[in-house]
Amino acid sequence: MKKVIFTLLLITICGSVVMAQPGNDQQLLTSKIAGILAQMPSNDSVQLAAAMKEIAAIGEKGLAAIAGMLVNPGEGDNSKVEYAVNGFSYYVTQPGRESWRKMSEHALCQALEKKTGAVNKAFLISQLQIVGQGNETVSCLKNYLTDEQLCDPAARALIKVNSPAADKALLSALKSSRGNCRLSLVKALGESHNMSAIAAITPLVNDKDAMVRKMALNALANIASPSSAPVLEKAAKASGFTFDNTNAIDSYLLYLKHLGEKGNATLARKGINFLMQNTKQDGLVQTRIAAMELSAWMQGNKSTPALVEAAGDKNPEYRAAALRLASNNINAATTALWLQKLKNASPEIQAEIITMLGNKKALTALPAVTGAMKNKDTRVSIAAITAAGKIGGENALPAILSKLKNANAEEISAIKIAIGIMKGPGVVNKVSDAIPSMPANAKAALVSILGERAAHSKINIVLPLLKSGDTIVRSAALSAIPSMVNKDNLPELFSLLEGSNEEKEINTLQSAIIKALSDIPGKPQQAGIVMENMAKAPADKKPLFFNILAGIGGQQALTTVSGAFENGDAATKNTALNALSQWNDSSAAASLYKIGSETMNEEFLSNSLKGYIHLINMGKYPGPEKLLMLRKAMSIAKTTEQKQQILQEAGRIRTFPALVFAGEFLDDPSVQQAAAHSVMNIALSDEKYYGTVVKGLLDKTIAVIKGPDSDYQKEAMRKFISKMPAGDGFIALFNGKNLDGWKGLVANPIVRAKMDKDTLAKEQAKADSIMRKGWYVENGILNFGGKGENICTDKKYGDFEMFVDWKITKEGDAGIYLRGTPQVQIWDTSRRDVGAEVGSGGLYNNQSHASKPLKLADNAIGDWNNFHIIMNGDSVTVYLNGELVVDNVVLENYWDHNLPIFPEEQIELQAHGTHVYYRDIYLREIPKL
C-alpha cells in the first residue's frame, strides 16, 4: 500500500524530474523510488543498508529525482525524502564508496540548482557539507555566499571541503559581504585556518559592528599567525583583561593555545607572561588562572615548580587552581618539591598543600604529614589528620591514635572521620585496644567508631562503659550499643534495662534489645523471649518491656500491651498507651481507637487519638479506608485541636467523599479554617471535581477562608470554578434528612414494564407504604430496620459513577441493585456456610461472568465501609474501601439471563432481613458517547 501511494506521489509531484527518460524507463525508476521511500525511516540497520544500495543502483538521476521531491514548507511532508537523502549522504562517506560519493555530489548540485525555497536549498547544502570534496561543490556553492539566508550553510560546507578553491571562494565573498553573511564568512575563514585571509580580517577588529569585531578576533585566534600577536594583545588589554562581551580575552587565550599547538612555544609563553604580569589584581584572578592553566598545559610534567610557586600566592582562588593543576602530576619527585614548600609556608597554605597531597594519596609524604599532626595551628593539624588517614590508612592509625590523646574537640572530630573511612582488618582491634588509655573525650570518640562499624566482637568493652562516671563516655556507649549487639547479649541487656532509671538510657537499651532480637526468626519467638523476661521482672519494671514489644510487633505482643492498658494502674496505662502509639506497624490502630472511644480520661483520649492518626498515616491504607478511619476518629474527638488535626489529614486524601466530609465542618467556627483549607486542597487537586456540590462547597470556602494567603487562594478557587465543565457532577441521592427521591419496590423491571399506568401507580402507592415502615432516617443515616422491601431511586440511571458508605450488623446481608438488577453483594464475612468469607463487593447473582470479589476488603462488623461503583455499558467496576474487588465485569440480567442488562433503570438498596445503615450516597451520571 505504501509503495502505491509513493508511486502516485512521484508521478504527480516529480514527473518533470524524470520526464526526459523513455516512458518504460521512467515508470520503472518511479516504481523503484516509491519502493525506497516506502521503507523510510528504516526499521533497523540491515533494512537501511539495503535501501541505500537501492539508491546507489538507481544512480545519479534517481538520487536527483528523490531530492527533487522536496516541497516547500506547508505544501507537504519532506521527512521520508530527507531521511533517504541524508542516509545516503552518510552511507557514501564510508571507505570503498568513493564513486558513489562523487555521484551523490553531482546529483545534489543538480538538485540544488533546480530547487527553489531557502529551506530546501539549505537542506541540500547541508548534504553537500557531508559528501562534497572538490571543486564541483565549490562551484555550486560559491554563489550562495552572498545570499543572506544561505551564506552560513554554504560557508560551513566549504569549510568541510577544505581546499584552496574553497578558501579562495570564502575570501573573495568576504570583500563585498554585509551583515550576517560577513559574520559567517569571517568565522569560516578562521575555522579553515586560512593564512591568506589575515589581511582581510585584521581591519575588521576595529569594525563599528561589535559582532564583527568579536568574530574577527576569534578568527585571527583560530588562524594563529604570529603576525596577529600585537592585534590580539592590544584587544585583550583594551578589554581590561576581563571576560567581557568582546570575548577578547577568550580569543587571546585561544590564540596562545593554538600557537603552542603549532610549536611556537616562545611566542605563546611571551603572551602568557604578558597576561600573568597584567592580571595580579584580585578582580582579574580568573584571567590569571586561565593563563596559568594554559602554561601548565604547555609545560606538562615540567609545570610543577611554577605551580609550587603559585601555591604561595596571596589569592586563595589562585592557590586553589594551582593545587588543582598540580594534583594531576603527583609522584615522588614532585612530592619532594611540595614538602620543601611546606617548610616555609604559612599555616593556611600548609593546610592546603597537605590536603592536596592527602587527596592524591602521596605515599612519600606520609612521614611529613603525620609530623604535621603535631602542628599547633589547628588548620594544619586537622588537614594532616585527614590526609594521614587517606594516605596511610590502617598504617597511619598508630600515629593518629597517639595524636588523639592530646587532641582538641575539632581534631577529635577530624580523627573520627579519618578512622571512619579506614579499611583494614586490624582497625577495630587497634581502636578497641586504645580505649582504656584514652581521656574521656577521646574514649567517647573511639566508642562511637566501634558503634558505627557495628563491631559486635567488641561489645564487652563497650557495655561496661554504660556505668562510667563520665557523662560523655556513658552517652557514647549508649549510642553505640544498639548497632553492636546480637542475641547473645540479650541476658545482659535485659539486666541493664531492669536496673536503669534514666529515660535516655532506657530508650537506648530498648532499641538495643529490639536489634538483638532481630537475630531470632519469627515475631512470636521474639515476643516470647520478651514476655518471659517481663514475667521475671518486678512489677514496677514490667512497663519497661512495652516499647520492646511495640518494636517487635505481632499479635501476641499487641495482645499483651493492650491487656496491660486494660488491667494496669494509671502509670502502666500511660506507658502501654505510649507503646501502642509507636507500634511498628498499623495493627495497633484498632486498640488505640478502642481506648479513645471508651476512656473518660482526657489525656488518654488525646494520646490515643494522636497515636491512632499516626498509625493511619504510617499504614499502607488506600485513601478511602484512611478517610473511614479518620471519620471514626472524629466521632470521638473532643477538642478543637483534635478535630483540626483530623480535618487537616482528611485534606490530604484527594477523593470526593473526603471533600464532602471536610465540607460538613465549614459552618463550625471552631474548625472552619481547617475545613476550608481541606476543601480547597482537595477540590483544586484535580479537574475531575466539578458540578453543583463542588461549586457550592468552594463558594462557601471562598466566603469563609482567612489568612495571609487568602486573597490568592480565593482567586485560585474562582478561577477553578470558572473552568469547571458543564454538568451536575456528583449529586446526593440521599439528603440526610428524609426519604425524598426514594420510593418503594414494585416487582422487577420486566414485570413493571408490562403494567399500565394506573396499575403501576396503584402498586407504587402500596410499595411506598411498605418502604416507609422499614426505612427511616436517624442522625443523618439511612436505616433499614430489618423488615420490608428494597428502597429505590425515583429516577432511572444508565451509565454512572457512585459513592456510598454502608455498615451492617452481625449476620448482616444486603446489596445494591444496579439498573434494577441484583447485585453488588454486602454480607457478614463470618457466614462461611453461605460462602461469605470471600468478602463483599462481588456481583453475587452472575452465572457466566465472575461473581466473587477479587479480594476480601471488608471492615469489621459495626464499622463503616465504602463502595465506589462505576457502571459503563453492561460492565461494572467496584472498589471496596479503596481496594479493587470487581474489575470491569459484565453484570448479567438476573430477571432474564437471555437478555442484556437494562440500558436504564432504578438503583435499589436491598432489604434482606437484617439492619443496614447507609450514608453519603452520591452519583454522577456518565454521558453517553
PDB file of C-alpha atoms in Angstrom, residues 500-729:
ATOM      1  CA  SER A 500      18.091   1.566  84.615  1.00  0.00           C
ATOM      2  CA  ASN A 501      16.170   4.630  85.812  1.00  0.00           C
ATOM      3  CA  GLU A 502      17.120   7.248  83.212  1.00  0.00           C
ATOM      4  CA  GLU A 503      14.789   7.791  80.258  1.00  0.00           C
ATOM      5  CA  LYS A 504      17.519   8.160  77.614  1.00  0.00           C
ATOM      6  CA  GLU A 505      19.293   5.016  78.812  1.00  0.00           C
ATOM      7  CA  ILE A 506      16.018   3.086  78.936  1.00  0.00           C
ATOM      8  CA  ASN A 507      15.138   4.113  75.366  1.00  0.00           C
ATOM      9  CA  THR A 508      18.578   3.125  74.103  1.00  0.00           C
ATOM     10  CA  LEU A 509      18.502  -0.232  75.856  1.00  0.00           C
ATOM     11  CA  GLN A 510      15.045  -0.924  74.457  1.00  0.00           C
ATOM     12  CA  SER A 511      16.349  -0.186  70.955  1.00  0.00           C
ATOM     13  CA  ALA A 512      19.367  -2.412  71.568  1.00  0.00           C
ATOM     14  CA  ILE A 513      17.160  -5.283  72.706  1.00  0.00           C
ATOM     15  CA  ILE A 514      14.937  -4.908  69.620  1.00  0.00           C
ATOM     16  CA  LYS A 515      18.088  -5.021  67.450  1.00  0.00           C
ATOM     17  CA  ALA A 516      19.399  -8.106  69.260  1.00  0.00           C
ATOM     18  CA  LEU A 517      16.043  -9.877  68.957  1.00  0.00           C
ATOM     19  CA  SER A 518      16.128  -9.370  65.173  1.00  0.00           C
ATOM     20  CA  ASP A 519      18.657 -12.211  65.028  1.00  0.00           C
ATOM     21  CA  ILE A 520      15.890 -14.569  66.182  1.00  0.00           C
ATOM     22  CA  PRO A 521      13.457 -15.642  63.417  1.00  0.00           C
ATOM     23  CA  GLY A 522       9.726 -15.115  63.962  1.00  0.00           C
ATOM     24  CA  LYS A 523       7.824 -12.428  65.858  1.00  0.00           C
ATOM     25  CA  PRO A 524       6.138 -14.969  68.168  1.00  0.00           C
ATOM     26  CA  GLN A 525       9.547 -16.300  69.232  1.00  0.00           C
ATOM     27  CA  GLN A 526      10.873 -12.774  69.794  1.00  0.00           C
ATOM     28  CA  ALA A 527       7.780 -11.752  71.762  1.00  0.00           C
ATOM     29  CA  GLY A 528       8.026 -14.940  73.801  1.00  0.00           C
ATOM     30  CA  ILE A 529      11.539 -14.082  74.950  1.00  0.00           C
ATOM     31  CA  VAL A 530      10.479 -10.562  75.926  1.00  0.00           C
ATOM     32  CA  MET A 531       7.423 -11.763  77.847  1.00  0.00           C
ATOM     33  CA  GLU A 532       9.460 -14.443  79.589  1.00  0.00           C
ATOM     34  CA  ASN A 533      11.851 -11.790  80.896  1.00  0.00           C
ATOM     35  CA  MET A 534       8.991  -9.421  81.641  1.00  0.00           C
ATOM     36  CA  ALA A 535       7.363 -12.107  83.795  1.00  0.00           C
ATOM     37  CA  LYS A 536      10.522 -12.351  85.880  1.00  0.00           C
ATOM     38  CA  ALA A 537      10.835  -8.600  86.311  1.00  0.00           C
ATOM     39  CA  PRO A 538       9.462  -6.726  89.347  1.00  0.00           C
ATOM     40  CA  ALA A 539       6.012  -5.231  88.855  1.00  0.00           C
ATOM     41  CA  ASP A 540       7.310  -1.675  88.592  1.00  0.00           C
ATOM     42  CA  LYS A 541       9.741  -2.724  85.838  1.00  0.00           C
ATOM     43  CA  LYS A 542       7.297  -4.635  83.624  1.00  0.00           C
ATOM     44  CA  PRO A 543       6.224  -1.490  81.709  1.00  0.00           C
ATOM     45  CA  LEU A 544       9.824  -1.121  80.511  1.00  0.00           C
ATOM     46  CA  PHE A 545       9.147  -4.049  78.168  1.00  0.00           C
ATOM     47  CA  PHE A 546       6.159  -2.465  76.380  1.00  0.00           C
ATOM     48  CA  ASN A 547       8.199  -0.409  73.921  1.00  0.00           C
ATOM     49  CA  ILE A 548      10.218  -3.500  73.050  1.00  0.00           C
ATOM     50  CA  LEU A 549       7.006  -5.353  72.218  1.00  0.00           C
ATOM     51  CA  ALA A 550       5.943  -2.332  70.139  1.00  0.00           C
ATOM     52  CA  GLY A 551       9.198  -2.527  68.187  1.00  0.00           C
ATOM     53  CA  ILE A 552       8.701  -6.255  67.553  1.00  0.00           C
ATOM     54  CA  GLY A 553       5.007  -6.126  66.659  1.00  0.00           C
ATOM     55  CA  GLY A 554       2.789  -9.115  66.034  1.00  0.00           C
ATOM     56  CA  GLN A 555      -0.496 -10.213  67.567  1.00  0.00           C
ATOM     57  CA  GLN A 556       0.983 -11.771  70.691  1.00  0.00           C
ATOM     58  CA  ALA A 557       2.825  -8.565  71.566  1.00  0.00           C
ATOM     59  CA  LEU A 558      -0.249  -6.462  70.774  1.00  0.00           C
ATOM     60  CA  THR A 559      -2.500  -8.559  72.990  1.00  0.00           C
ATOM     61  CA  THR A 560      -0.027  -8.250  75.863  1.00  0.00           C
ATOM     62  CA  VAL A 561       0.332  -4.458  75.702  1.00  0.00           C
ATOM     63  CA  SER A 562      -3.388  -3.866  75.099  1.00  0.00           C
ATOM     64  CA  GLY A 563      -4.163  -6.091  78.086  1.00  0.00           C
ATOM     65  CA  ALA A 564      -1.693  -4.141  80.189  1.00  0.00           C
ATOM     66  CA  PHE A 565      -3.614  -0.954  79.446  1.00  0.00           C
ATOM     67  CA  GLU A 566      -6.949  -2.512  80.310  1.00  0.00           C
ATOM     68  CA  ASN A 567      -5.763  -4.033  83.584  1.00  0.00           C
ATOM     69  CA  GLY A 568      -2.929  -1.763  84.748  1.00  0.00           C
ATOM     70  CA  ASP A 569      -2.747   1.192  87.061  1.00  0.00           C
ATOM     71  CA  ALA A 570      -2.516   4.756  85.774  1.00  0.00           C
ATOM     72  CA  ALA A 571       1.249   4.639  85.218  1.00  0.00           C
ATOM     73  CA  THR A 572       1.044   1.293  83.452  1.00  0.00           C
ATOM     74  CA  LYS A 573      -1.814   2.529  81.274  1.00  0.00           C
ATOM     75  CA  ASN A 574       0.186   5.572  80.274  1.00  0.00           C
ATOM     76  CA  THR A 575       3.266   3.521  79.328  1.00  0.00           C
ATOM     77  CA  ALA A 576       1.162   0.967  77.446  1.00  0.00           C
ATOM     78  CA  LEU A 577      -0.637   3.734  75.549  1.00  0.00           C
ATOM     79  CA  ASN A 578       2.674   5.318  74.528  1.00  0.00           C
ATOM     80  CA  ALA A 579       3.888   1.921  73.301  1.00  0.00           C
ATOM     81  CA  LEU A 580       0.727   1.345  71.253  1.00  0.00           C
ATOM     82  CA  SER A 581       1.101   4.815  69.749  1.00  0.00           C
ATOM     83  CA  GLN A 582       4.578   3.983  68.450  1.00  0.00           C
ATOM     84  CA  TRP A 583       3.785   0.453  67.253  1.00  0.00           C
ATOM     85  CA  ASN A 584       5.969  -0.708  64.405  1.00  0.00           C
ATOM     86  CA  ASP A 585       3.018  -1.105  62.051  1.00  0.00           C
ATOM     87  CA  SER A 586      -0.613  -0.025  61.856  1.00  0.00           C
ATOM     88  CA  SER A 587      -2.010  -3.148  63.533  1.00  0.00           C
ATOM     89  CA  ALA A 588      -2.374  -1.298  66.864  1.00  0.00           C
ATOM     90  CA  ALA A 589      -4.775   1.262  65.354  1.00  0.00           C
ATOM     91  CA  ALA A 590      -7.896  -0.658  66.437  1.00  0.00           C
ATOM     92  CA  SER A 591      -6.620  -0.914  70.019  1.00  0.00           C
ATOM     93  CA  LEU A 592      -5.918   2.813  70.136  1.00  0.00           C
ATOM     94  CA  TYR A 593      -9.386   3.618  68.801  1.00  0.00           C
ATOM     95  CA  LYS A 594     -10.947   1.322  71.396  1.00  0.00           C
ATOM     96  CA  ILE A 595      -9.070   3.115  74.152  1.00  0.00           C
ATOM     97  CA  GLY A 596     -10.098   6.510  72.839  1.00  0.00           C
ATOM     98  CA  SER A 597     -13.746   5.557  72.449  1.00  0.00           C
ATOM     99  CA  GLU A 598     -14.035   4.049  75.947  1.00  0.00           C
ATOM    100  CA  THR A 599     -11.822   6.207  78.174  1.00  0.00           C
ATOM    101  CA  MET A 600     -13.076   9.037  80.319  1.00  0.00           C
ATOM    102  CA  ASN A 601      -9.525  10.324  80.808  1.00  0.00           C
ATOM    103  CA  GLU A 602      -8.906  13.375  78.605  1.00  0.00           C
ATOM    104  CA  GLU A 603      -5.162  12.774  78.425  1.00  0.00           C
ATOM    105  CA  PHE A 604      -5.660   9.147  77.389  1.00  0.00           C
ATOM    106  CA  LEU A 605      -8.153  10.258  74.751  1.00  0.00           C
ATOM    107  CA  SER A 606      -5.739  12.866  73.383  1.00  0.00           C
ATOM    108  CA  ASN A 607      -2.795  10.462  73.277  1.00  0.00           C
ATOM    109  CA  SER A 608      -4.810   7.612  71.787  1.00  0.00           C
ATOM    110  CA  LEU A 609      -6.133   9.877  69.024  1.00  0.00           C
ATOM    111  CA  LYS A 610      -2.632  11.146  68.212  1.00  0.00           C
ATOM    112  CA  GLY A 611      -1.330   7.593  68.093  1.00  0.00           C
ATOM    113  CA  TYR A 612      -4.309   6.442  66.025  1.00  0.00           C
ATOM    114  CA  ILE A 613      -3.800   9.184  63.439  1.00  0.00           C
ATOM    115  CA  HIS A 614      -0.054   8.483  63.377  1.00  0.00           C
ATOM    116  CA  LEU A 615      -0.694   4.809  62.611  1.00  0.00           C
ATOM    117  CA  ILE A 616      -3.263   5.718  59.930  1.00  0.00           C
ATOM    118  CA  ASN A 617      -0.580   7.738  58.185  1.00  0.00           C
ATOM    119  CA  MET A 618       2.030   5.060  58.696  1.00  0.00           C
ATOM    120  CA  GLY A 619      -0.197   2.277  57.388  1.00  0.00           C
ATOM    121  CA  LYS A 620      -0.488   1.416  53.713  1.00  0.00           C
ATOM    122  CA  TYR A 621      -4.190   2.156  53.624  1.00  0.00           C
ATOM    123  CA  PRO A 622      -5.914   3.311  50.437  1.00  0.00           C
ATOM    124  CA  GLY A 623      -7.346   6.821  50.637  1.00  0.00           C
ATOM    125  CA  PRO A 624     -10.982   5.709  51.126  1.00  0.00           C
ATOM    126  CA  GLU A 625     -10.012   3.495  54.063  1.00  0.00           C
ATOM    127  CA  LYS A 626      -7.966   6.292  55.630  1.00  0.00           C
ATOM    128  CA  LEU A 627     -11.000   8.546  55.386  1.00  0.00           C
ATOM    129  CA  LEU A 628     -13.234   5.992  57.115  1.00  0.00           C
ATOM    130  CA  MET A 629     -10.688   5.707  59.924  1.00  0.00           C
ATOM    131  CA  LEU A 630     -10.437   9.482  60.262  1.00  0.00           C
ATOM    132  CA  ARG A 631     -14.222   9.725  60.451  1.00  0.00           C
ATOM    133  CA  LYS A 632     -14.106   7.219  63.309  1.00  0.00           C
ATOM    134  CA  ALA A 633     -11.542   9.450  64.999  1.00  0.00           C
ATOM    135  CA  MET A 634     -13.803  12.474  64.504  1.00  0.00           C
ATOM    136  CA  SER A 635     -16.649  10.607  66.189  1.00  0.00           C
ATOM    137  CA  ILE A 636     -14.702  10.549  69.489  1.00  0.00           C
ATOM    138  CA  ALA A 637     -12.727  13.788  69.156  1.00  0.00           C
ATOM    139  CA  LYS A 638     -13.497  16.324  71.865  1.00  0.00           C
ATOM    140  CA  THR A 639     -11.185  19.282  71.482  1.00  0.00           C
ATOM    141  CA  THR A 640     -10.839  21.801  68.675  1.00  0.00           C
ATOM    142  CA  GLU A 641      -7.199  20.826  68.244  1.00  0.00           C
ATOM    143  CA  GLN A 642      -8.132  17.163  67.759  1.00  0.00           C
ATOM    144  CA  LYS A 643     -10.797  17.983  65.192  1.00  0.00           C
ATOM    145  CA  GLN A 644      -8.493  20.338  63.317  1.00  0.00           C
ATOM    146  CA  GLN A 645      -5.825  17.666  63.048  1.00  0.00           C
ATOM    147  CA  ILE A 646      -8.344  15.183  61.660  1.00  0.00           C
ATOM    148  CA  LEU A 647      -9.564  17.673  59.064  1.00  0.00           C
ATOM    149  CA  GLN A 648      -6.008  18.505  58.050  1.00  0.00           C
ATOM    150  CA  GLU A 649      -5.305  14.817  57.468  1.00  0.00           C
ATOM    151  CA  ALA A 650      -8.559  14.450  55.520  1.00  0.00           C
ATOM    152  CA  GLY A 651      -7.406  17.285  53.276  1.00  0.00           C
ATOM    153  CA  ARG A 652      -4.534  15.092  52.115  1.00  0.00           C
ATOM    154  CA  ILE A 653      -6.958  12.456  50.802  1.00  0.00           C
ATOM    155  CA  ARG A 654      -7.847  13.540  47.291  1.00  0.00           C
ATOM    156  CA  THR A 655     -11.263  11.850  46.948  1.00  0.00           C
ATOM    157  CA  PHE A 656     -14.793  13.142  46.509  1.00  0.00           C
ATOM    158  CA  PRO A 657     -16.008  11.600  49.802  1.00  0.00           C
ATOM    159  CA  ALA A 658     -13.143  13.369  51.606  1.00  0.00           C
ATOM    160  CA  LEU A 659     -14.241  16.637  50.011  1.00  0.00           C
ATOM    161  CA  VAL A 660     -17.808  16.133  51.223  1.00  0.00           C
ATOM    162  CA  PHE A 661     -16.634  15.158  54.713  1.00  0.00           C
ATOM    163  CA  ALA A 662     -14.469  18.276  55.097  1.00  0.00           C
ATOM    164  CA  GLY A 663     -17.307  20.402  53.751  1.00  0.00           C
ATOM    165  CA  GLU A 664     -19.577  19.304  56.611  1.00  0.00           C
ATOM    166  CA  PHE A 665     -17.487  21.439  59.001  1.00  0.00           C
ATOM    167  CA  LEU A 666     -17.489  24.702  57.070  1.00  0.00           C
ATOM    168  CA  ASP A 667     -20.221  26.045  59.353  1.00  0.00           C
ATOM    169  CA  ASP A 668     -18.397  25.159  62.581  1.00  0.00           C
ATOM    170  CA  PRO A 669     -16.472  28.280  63.651  1.00  0.00           C
ATOM    171  CA  SER A 670     -14.030  26.304  65.809  1.00  0.00           C
ATOM    172  CA  VAL A 671     -12.685  24.238  62.884  1.00  0.00           C
ATOM    173  CA  GLN A 672     -13.897  26.333  59.957  1.00  0.00           C
ATOM    174  CA  GLN A 673     -10.427  27.303  58.702  1.00  0.00           C
ATOM    175  CA  ALA A 674      -9.099  23.728  58.801  1.00  0.00           C
ATOM    176  CA  ALA A 675     -12.212  22.596  56.908  1.00  0.00           C
ATOM    177  CA  ALA A 676     -11.887  25.403  54.368  1.00  0.00           C
ATOM    178  CA  HIS A 677      -8.275  24.624  53.591  1.00  0.00           C
ATOM    179  CA  SER A 678      -9.047  20.917  53.225  1.00  0.00           C
ATOM    180  CA  VAL A 679     -11.950  21.594  50.858  1.00  0.00           C
ATOM    181  CA  MET A 680      -9.750  23.893  48.793  1.00  0.00           C
ATOM    182  CA  ASN A 681      -6.811  21.473  48.684  1.00  0.00           C
ATOM    183  CA  ILE A 682      -8.957  18.524  47.624  1.00  0.00           C
ATOM    184  CA  ALA A 683     -11.083  20.342  45.061  1.00  0.00           C
ATOM    185  CA  LEU A 684      -8.185  22.128  43.377  1.00  0.00           C
ATOM    186  CA  SER A 685      -6.111  18.942  43.194  1.00  0.00           C
ATOM    187  CA  ASP A 686      -7.977  17.529  40.193  1.00  0.00           C
ATOM    188  CA  GLU A 687     -10.126  18.908  37.375  1.00  0.00           C
ATOM    189  CA  LYS A 688     -12.415  15.884  37.719  1.00  0.00           C
ATOM    190  CA  TYR A 689     -14.111  17.655  40.615  1.00  0.00           C
ATOM    191  CA  TYR A 690     -16.972  19.729  39.220  1.00  0.00           C
ATOM    192  CA  GLY A 691     -20.708  20.188  39.484  1.00  0.00           C
ATOM    193  CA  THR A 692     -23.222  21.670  41.877  1.00  0.00           C
ATOM    194  CA  VAL A 693     -21.911  20.074  45.079  1.00  0.00           C
ATOM    195  CA  VAL A 694     -18.292  21.007  44.412  1.00  0.00           C
ATOM    196  CA  LYS A 695     -19.150  24.548  43.362  1.00  0.00           C
ATOM    197  CA  GLY A 696     -21.316  25.026  46.453  1.00  0.00           C
ATOM    198  CA  LEU A 697     -18.516  23.901  48.753  1.00  0.00           C
ATOM    199  CA  LEU A 698     -15.978  26.147  47.006  1.00  0.00           C
ATOM    200  CA  ASP A 699     -18.317  29.133  47.107  1.00  0.00           C
ATOM    201  CA  LYS A 700     -18.761  28.645  50.844  1.00  0.00           C
ATOM    202  CA  THR A 701     -14.990  28.213  51.276  1.00  0.00           C
ATOM    203  CA  ILE A 702     -14.324  31.459  49.404  1.00  0.00           C
ATOM    204  CA  ALA A 703     -16.692  33.213  51.787  1.00  0.00           C
ATOM    205  CA  VAL A 704     -15.030  31.984  54.992  1.00  0.00           C
ATOM    206  CA  ILE A 705     -11.348  31.312  54.313  1.00  0.00           C
ATOM    207  CA  LYS A 706      -8.905  33.640  56.067  1.00  0.00           C
ATOM    208  CA  GLY A 707      -5.175  34.099  56.398  1.00  0.00           C
ATOM    209  CA  PRO A 708      -2.246  35.910  54.753  1.00  0.00           C
ATOM    210  CA  ASP A 709      -2.661  33.967  51.503  1.00  0.00           C
ATOM    211  CA  SER A 710      -6.450  34.077  51.414  1.00  0.00           C
ATOM    212  CA  ASP A 711      -6.685  36.586  48.550  1.00  0.00           C
ATOM    213  CA  TYR A 712      -4.528  34.389  46.354  1.00  0.00           C
ATOM    214  CA  GLN A 713      -6.428  31.273  47.446  1.00  0.00           C
ATOM    215  CA  LYS A 714      -9.819  32.851  46.732  1.00  0.00           C
ATOM    216  CA  GLU A 715      -8.683  33.856  43.264  1.00  0.00           C
ATOM    217  CA  ALA A 716      -7.406  30.309  42.603  1.00  0.00           C
ATOM    218  CA  MET A 717     -10.794  28.878  43.606  1.00  0.00           C
ATOM    219  CA  ARG A 718     -12.705  31.398  41.487  1.00  0.00           C
ATOM    220  CA  LYS A 719     -10.516  30.522  38.508  1.00  0.00           C
ATOM    221  CA  PHE A 720     -11.093  26.802  39.140  1.00  0.00           C
ATOM    222  CA  ILE A 721     -14.857  27.339  39.246  1.00  0.00           C
ATOM    223  CA  SER A 722     -14.774  29.361  36.023  1.00  0.00           C
ATOM    224  CA  LYS A 723     -13.098  26.483  34.209  1.00  0.00           C
ATOM    225  CA  MET A 724     -15.410  23.764  35.523  1.00  0.00           C
ATOM    226  CA  PRO A 725     -17.007  21.698  32.753  1.00  0.00           C
ATOM    227  CA  ALA A 726     -20.770  21.827  32.342  1.00  0.00           C
ATOM    228  CA  GLY A 727     -22.896  19.249  34.144  1.00  0.00           C
ATOM    229  CA  ASP A 728     -24.192  18.404  37.579  1.00  0.00           C
ATOM    230  CA  GLY A 729     -21.239  16.247  38.560  1.00  0.00           C
TER     231      GLY A 729
END
